[in-house]
Amino acid sequence: MVNESPDARPRRRLRPTRRGKIVLVAAALLVASAAVLIPLSLLGSEEEGKKKERRQSTLVIPEGWRASQVYTAVDRALGLKSGSTEKTAATVDLELPEQAEGNPEGYLFPATYPIDSTTKPAGLLRYMADTARKRFGADHITAGAQRNNVTVYETATIASIVQAEADTASDMGKVARVVYNRLLKDMPLQMDSTINYALKRSTLDTTTTDTQLDSPYNSYVRKGLPPTPIGNPGEEALRAAISPTPGPWLYFVTVAPGDTRFTDSYDEQQKNVEEFNSNRRAATG
């Protein structure tokens, strides 16, 4: 690592990975066309349904959204007071894996969910978790996890990192390979997305101070995977996590939109990061 003064300047020269995904402004529009449509109606009892006029609607949960974003979206969609769904999540049994220790992060599956005037947060959250368990419990996911010598829960965690870090769907397999390669070499992952998760933000810049954060999600100083997923991954990220692209890569940086460079050379990574910085300075004037 290069010694830099612990100021607020972006720390870019020697980071092996580039970013925690930002962009949620257009996410719903982009995901809506590709999201999984959940056909089962989340309705209340038949008697209650007879008493109410059911206004059919849908709730889109984009790939990569964190649990906190899902809670906010559910509150808004159901017309509830802010924080209502988060409180429900702390009390409802979602039948999560033991490793999750009750934290539903990663198991609120991104999809398009039908809602109406009788939909309740508990039922909606259960449905999301049920959907995730079915997806993650599929035979090919279990086989892929065993092949990569990780648990299904760890596979979900890796998929969440891939979802946050990959610039394009075609890069996901390579990002997953970087994660596995670094784990095998007992190297810290050094993923900005994990720090962004700890700090509850999304940004392209990680400072020297950020990398010294005392958090189990600080993958700059703590080896191995973070304790939980850092978002809710979709199908493509999950596929990448079980079938990473073969390659020796240890570093990557997105130099420009659609141009992500992968390498196993530290020196080459430095050059790529310099090009990224140069492009960013030019874009910001």
Tab-separated table of N, CA and C in Angstrom, residues 3-98:
chain	number	residue	atom	x	y	z
A	3	ASN	N	1.713	4.892	1.252
A	3	ASN	CA	1.391	5.706	2.422
A	3	ASN	C	0.853	7.038	1.948
A	4	GLU	N	-0.372	7.347	2.320
A	4	GLU	CA	-0.980	8.624	1.979
A	4	GLU	C	-1.439	9.292	3.256
A	5	SER	N	-1.462	10.598	3.244
A	5	SER	CA	-1.969	11.308	4.413
A	5	SER	C	-3.444	11.003	4.563
A	6	PRO	N	-3.929	10.827	5.794
A	6	PRO	CA	-5.325	10.428	6.018
A	6	PRO	C	-6.292	11.572	5.859
A	7	ASP	N	-6.244	12.190	4.669
A	7	ASP	CA	-7.180	13.281	4.444
A	7	ASP	C	-8.377	12.748	3.679
A	8	ALA	N	-9.166	13.640	3.136
A	8	ALA	CA	-10.398	13.209	2.469
A	8	ALA	C	-10.227	13.017	0.978
A	9	ARG	N	-8.948	13.012	0.505
A	9	ARG	CA	-8.754	12.816	-0.917
A	9	ARG	C	-9.109	11.391	-1.306
A	10	PRO	N	-9.712	11.197	-2.498
A	10	PRO	CA	-10.027	9.845	-2.926
A	10	PRO	C	-8.772	8.975	-2.918
A	11	ARG	N	-8.871	7.790	-2.348
A	11	ARG	CA	-7.742	6.867	-2.268
A	11	ARG	C	-7.888	5.855	-3.388
A	12	ARG	N	-7.227	6.109	-4.510
A	12	ARG	CA	-7.491	5.336	-5.701
A	12	ARG	C	-6.281	4.584	-6.241
A	13	ARG	N	-5.093	4.963	-5.836
A	13	ARG	CA	-3.941	4.461	-6.570
A	13	ARG	C	-3.761	2.949	-6.472
A	14	LEU	N	-3.943	2.410	-5.290
A	14	LEU	CA	-3.586	1.021	-5.131
A	14	LEU	C	-4.755	0.118	-4.765
A	15	ARG	N	-5.999	0.614	-4.931
A	15	ARG	CA	-7.098	-0.246	-4.584
A	15	ARG	C	-7.313	-1.294	-5.669
A	16	PRO	N	-7.533	-2.536	-5.303
A	16	PRO	CA	-7.709	-3.580	-6.286
A	16	PRO	C	-9.073	-3.593	-6.931
A	17	THR	N	-10.035	-2.982	-6.306
A	17	THR	CA	-11.353	-2.937	-6.896
A	17	THR	C	-11.859	-1.520	-6.881
A	18	ARG	N	-12.872	-1.251	-7.674
A	18	ARG	CA	-13.220	0.120	-7.931
A	18	ARG	C	-14.343	0.669	-7.100
A	19	ARG	N	-15.414	-0.100	-6.836
A	19	ARG	CA	-16.570	0.652	-6.462
A	19	ARG	C	-17.632	-0.133	-5.752
A	20	GLY	N	-18.432	0.620	-5.084
A	20	GLY	CA	-19.678	0.085	-4.593
A	20	GLY	C	-20.733	0.681	-5.472
A	21	LYS	N	-21.599	-0.061	-5.916
A	21	LYS	CA	-22.513	0.414	-6.946
A	21	LYS	C	-23.352	1.577	-6.473
A	22	ILE	N	-23.423	2.618	-7.342
A	22	ILE	CA	-24.318	3.722	-7.008
A	22	ILE	C	-25.575	3.502	-7.843
A	23	VAL	N	-26.018	4.417	-8.546
A	23	VAL	CA	-27.137	4.353	-9.475
A	23	VAL	C	-28.352	3.606	-8.999
A	24	LEU	N	-29.216	4.283	-8.302
A	24	LEU	CA	-30.507	3.678	-8.030
A	24	LEU	C	-31.621	4.533	-8.629
A	25	VAL	N	-31.199	5.688	-9.242
A	25	VAL	CA	-32.212	6.601	-9.779
A	25	VAL	C	-33.003	5.922	-10.887
A	26	ALA	N	-32.278	5.234	-11.821
A	26	ALA	CA	-32.976	4.602	-12.929
A	26	ALA	C	-33.103	3.110	-12.745
A	27	ALA	N	-32.752	2.601	-11.578
A	27	ALA	CA	-32.710	1.151	-11.385
A	27	ALA	C	-34.055	0.499	-11.604
A	28	ALA	N	-35.099	1.093	-11.050
A	28	ALA	CA	-36.405	0.458	-11.155
A	28	ALA	C	-36.837	0.311	-12.603
A	29	LEU	N	-36.553	1.335	-13.425
A	29	LEU	CA	-36.922	1.279	-14.836
A	29	LEU	C	-36.154	0.203	-15.561
A	30	LEU	N	-34.869	0.069	-15.224
A	30	LEU	CA	-34.040	-0.922	-15.902
A	30	LEU	C	-34.393	-2.330	-15.473
A	31	VAL	N	-34.725	-2.482	-14.201
A	31	VAL	CA	-34.965	-3.813	-13.677
A	31	VAL	C	-36.361	-4.307	-13.993
A	32	ALA	N	-37.291	-3.372	-14.123
A	32	ALA	CA	-38.680	-3.772	-14.267
A	32	ALA	C	-38.871	-4.727	-15.434
A	33	SER	N	-38.144	-4.490	-16.534
A	33	SER	CA	-38.323	-5.326	-17.702
A	33	SER	C	-37.728	-6.703	-17.516
A	34	ALA	N	-36.727	-6.808	-16.633
A	34	ALA	CA	-36.048	-8.078	-16.461
A	34	ALA	C	-36.397	-8.755	-15.161
A	35	ALA	N	-37.131	-8.085	-14.300
A	35	ALA	CA	-37.407	-8.645	-12.981
A	35	ALA	C	-38.279	-9.876	-13.085
A	36	VAL	N	-38.175	-10.742	-12.095
A	36	VAL	CA	-39.002	-11.932	-12.037
A	36	VAL	C	-40.388	-11.528	-11.567
A	37	LEU	N	-41.411	-11.904	-12.286
A	37	LEU	CA	-42.763	-11.578	-11.867
A	37	LEU	C	-43.271	-12.692	-10.973
A	38	ILE	N	-43.586	-12.349	-9.733
A	38	ILE	CA	-44.096	-13.321	-8.786
A	38	ILE	C	-45.601	-13.434	-8.977
A	39	PRO	N	-46.107	-14.590	-9.392
A	39	PRO	CA	-47.520	-14.692	-9.744
A	39	PRO	C	-48.463	-14.839	-8.569
A	40	LEU	N	-48.000	-15.351	-7.429
A	40	LEU	CA	-48.881	-15.620	-6.310
A	40	LEU	C	-49.344	-14.323	-5.666
A	41	SER	N	-50.624	-14.164	-5.467
A	41	SER	CA	-51.159	-12.937	-4.869
A	41	SER	C	-50.947	-12.944	-3.374
A	42	LEU	N	-50.480	-11.791	-2.852
A	42	LEU	CA	-50.252	-11.647	-1.416
A	42	LEU	C	-51.474	-10.986	-0.796
A	43	LEU	N	-52.465	-11.777	-0.546
A	43	LEU	CA	-53.729	-11.237	-0.075
A	43	LEU	C	-54.001	-11.629	1.365
A	44	GLY	N	-54.937	-10.936	1.968
A	44	GLY	CA	-55.349	-11.292	3.313
A	44	GLY	C	-56.369	-12.413	3.256
A	45	SER	N	-57.137	-12.578	4.317
A	45	SER	CA	-58.145	-13.632	4.371
A	45	SER	C	-59.248	-13.348	3.370
A	46	GLU	N	-60.007	-14.384	3.034
A	46	GLU	CA	-61.090	-14.203	2.080
A	46	GLU	C	-62.157	-13.265	2.640
A	47	GLU	N	-62.424	-13.396	3.934
A	47	GLU	CA	-63.432	-12.540	4.533
A	47	GLU	C	-63.015	-11.080	4.486
A	48	GLU	N	-61.740	-10.842	4.799
A	48	GLU	CA	-61.246	-9.471	4.760
A	48	GLU	C	-61.301	-8.945	3.341
A	49	GLY	N	-60.970	-9.822	2.379
A	49	GLY	CA	-60.971	-9.409	0.984
A	49	GLY	C	-62.354	-9.018	0.500
A	50	LYS	N	-63.385	-9.668	1.042
A	50	LYS	CA	-64.738	-9.346	0.630
A	50	LYS	C	-65.168	-7.973	1.134
A	51	LYS	N	-64.546	-7.546	2.242
A	51	LYS	CA	-64.941	-6.282	2.852
A	51	LYS	C	-64.215	-5.093	2.241
A	52	LYS	N	-63.137	-5.368	1.511
A	52	LYS	CA	-62.327	-4.274	0.983
A	52	LYS	C	-62.274	-4.319	-0.537
A	53	GLU	N	-62.179	-3.171	-1.091
A	53	GLU	CA	-61.945	-3.089	-2.526
A	53	GLU	C	-60.450	-3.252	-2.762
A	54	ARG	N	-60.080	-4.281	-3.466
A	54	ARG	CA	-58.652	-4.582	-3.643
A	54	ARG	C	-58.101	-3.872	-4.872
A	55	ARG	N	-57.223	-2.970	-4.633
A	55	ARG	CA	-56.587	-2.229	-5.713
A	55	ARG	C	-55.290	-2.943	-6.071
A	56	GLN	N	-55.269	-3.628	-7.178
A	56	GLN	CA	-54.105	-4.393	-7.593
A	56	GLN	C	-52.981	-3.461	-8.049
A	57	SER	N	-51.769	-3.761	-7.620
A	57	SER	CA	-50.603	-2.988	-8.026
A	57	SER	C	-49.389	-3.902	-7.950
A	58	THR	N	-48.227	-3.357	-8.203
A	58	THR	CA	-47.000	-4.151	-8.109
A	58	THR	C	-45.913	-3.339	-7.413
A	59	LEU	N	-44.986	-4.057	-6.813
A	59	LEU	CA	-43.824	-3.452	-6.179
A	59	LEU	C	-42.584	-4.064	-6.796
A	60	VAL	N	-41.759	-3.237	-7.412
A	60	VAL	CA	-40.521	-3.707	-8.044
A	60	VAL	C	-39.366	-3.554	-7.061
A	61	ILE	N	-38.658	-4.648	-6.785
A	61	ILE	CA	-37.450	-4.631	-5.967
A	61	ILE	C	-36.269	-4.874	-6.899
A	62	PRO	N	-35.483	-3.846	-7.209
A	62	PRO	CA	-34.362	-4.008	-8.141
A	62	PRO	C	-33.245	-4.877	-7.569
A	63	GLU	N	-32.513	-5.489	-8.441
A	63	GLU	CA	-31.354	-6.285	-8.053
A	63	GLU	C	-30.313	-5.395	-7.384
A	64	GLY	N	-29.794	-5.865	-6.258
A	64	GLY	CA	-28.752	-5.132	-5.566
A	64	GLY	C	-29.233	-4.224	-4.458
A	65	TRP	N	-30.530	-4.008	-4.368
A	65	TRP	CA	-31.031	-3.154	-3.288
A	65	TRP	C	-30.689	-3.762	-1.936
A	66	ARG	N	-30.349	-2.899	-0.986
A	66	ARG	CA	-30.112	-3.336	0.384
A	66	ARG	C	-31.449	-3.504	1.096
A	67	ALA	N	-31.410	-4.235	2.215
A	67	ALA	CA	-32.630	-4.457	2.985
A	67	ALA	C	-33.269	-3.129	3.384
A	68	SER	N	-32.452	-2.164	3.766
A	68	SER	CA	-32.987	-0.862	4.183
A	68	SER	C	-33.780	-0.203	3.057
A	69	GLN	N	-33.333	-0.367	1.826
A	69	GLN	CA	-34.047	0.205	0.689
A	69	GLN	C	-35.348	-0.543	0.433
A	70	VAL	N	-35.313	-1.860	0.631
A	70	VAL	CA	-36.531	-2.663	0.468
A	70	VAL	C	-37.576	-2.238	1.496
A	71	TYR	N	-37.148	-2.072	2.746
A	71	TYR	CA	-38.091	-1.660	3.799
A	71	TYR	C	-38.767	-0.330	3.443
A	72	THR	N	-37.968	0.622	2.991
A	72	THR	CA	-38.503	1.935	2.630
A	72	THR	C	-39.506	1.829	1.488
A	73	ALA	N	-39.171	1.001	0.493
A	73	ALA	CA	-40.061	0.829	-0.652
A	73	ALA	C	-41.383	0.182	-0.241
A	74	VAL	N	-41.322	-0.789	0.669
A	74	VAL	CA	-42.547	-1.446	1.135
A	74	VAL	C	-43.411	-0.457	1.914
A	75	ASP	N	-42.779	0.323	2.782
A	75	ASP	CA	-43.535	1.342	3.529
A	75	ASP	C	-44.280	2.273	2.575
A	76	ARG	N	-43.596	2.737	1.555
A	76	ARG	CA	-44.208	3.671	0.614
A	76	ARG	C	-45.318	3.014	-0.190
A	77	ALA	N	-45.045	1.781	-0.658
A	77	ALA	CA	-46.023	1.091	-1.492
A	77	ALA	C	-47.296	0.769	-0.726
A	78	LEU	N	-47.173	0.473	0.568
A	78	LEU	CA	-48.328	0.104	1.377
A	78	LEU	C	-48.898	1.288	2.162
A	79	GLY	N	-48.279	2.462	1.983
A	79	GLY	CA	-48.771	3.650	2.664
A	79	GLY	C	-48.586	3.597	4.160
A	80	LEU	N	-47.470	3.071	4.602
A	80	LEU	CA	-47.197	2.901	6.029
A	80	LEU	C	-46.249	3.973	6.544
A	81	LYS	N	-46.258	4.163	7.838
A	81	LYS	CA	-45.331	5.084	8.481
A	81	LYS	C	-43.901	4.588	8.285
A	82	SER	N	-42.986	5.519	8.031
A	82	SER	CA	-41.581	5.158	7.820
A	82	SER	C	-41.044	4.344	8.999
A	83	GLY	N	-40.387	3.232	8.683
A	83	GLY	CA	-39.823	2.374	9.714
A	83	GLY	C	-40.705	1.192	10.079
A	84	SER	N	-41.939	1.169	9.565
A	84	SER	CA	-42.877	0.100	9.923
A	84	SER	C	-42.389	-1.268	9.456
A	85	THR	N	-41.953	-1.355	8.213
A	85	THR	CA	-41.530	-2.650	7.672
A	85	THR	C	-40.250	-3.128	8.340
A	86	GLU	N	-39.343	-2.214	8.637
A	86	GLU	CA	-38.115	-2.598	9.329
A	86	GLU	C	-38.425	-3.186	10.707
A	87	LYS	N	-39.381	-2.601	11.414
A	87	LYS	CA	-39.780	-3.133	12.718
A	87	LYS	C	-40.398	-4.518	12.566
A	88	THR	N	-41.185	-4.695	11.518
A	88	THR	CA	-41.797	-6.002	11.270
A	88	THR	C	-40.735	-7.053	10.989
A	89	ALA	N	-39.709	-6.675	10.210
A	89	ALA	CA	-38.645	-7.613	9.853
A	89	ALA	C	-37.916	-8.144	11.080
A	90	ALA	N	-37.891	-7.345	12.141
A	90	ALA	CA	-37.189	-7.756	13.356
A	90	ALA	C	-37.995	-8.734	14.184
A	91	THR	N	-39.275	-8.889	13.861
A	91	THR	CA	-40.129	-9.758	14.670
A	91	THR	C	-40.667	-10.972	13.924
A	92	VAL	N	-40.777	-10.899	12.610
A	92	VAL	CA	-41.369	-11.987	11.841
A	92	VAL	C	-40.338	-13.078	11.577
A	93	ASP	N	-40.755	-14.337	11.600
A	93	ASP	CA	-39.874	-15.468	11.313
A	93	ASP	C	-39.813	-15.677	9.806
A	94	LEU	N	-38.639	-15.380	9.216
A	94	LEU	CA	-38.461	-15.509	7.774
A	94	LEU	C	-37.768	-16.811	7.395
A	95	GLU	N	-37.532	-17.676	8.389
A	95	GLU	CA	-36.897	-18.979	8.137
A	95	GLU	C	-35.582	-18.814	7.391
A	96	LEU	N	-34.747	-17.935	7.916
A	96	LEU	CA	-33.457	-17.652	7.297
A	96	LEU	C	-32.438	-18.725	7.670
A	97	PRO	N	-31.346	-18.843	6.907
A	97	PRO	CA	-30.284	-19.779	7.272
A	97	PRO	C	-29.701	-19.426	8.643
A	98	GLU	N	-29.189	-20.407	9.330
A	98	GLU	CA	-28.622	-20.175	10.654
A	98	GLU	C	-27.502	-19.146	10.605
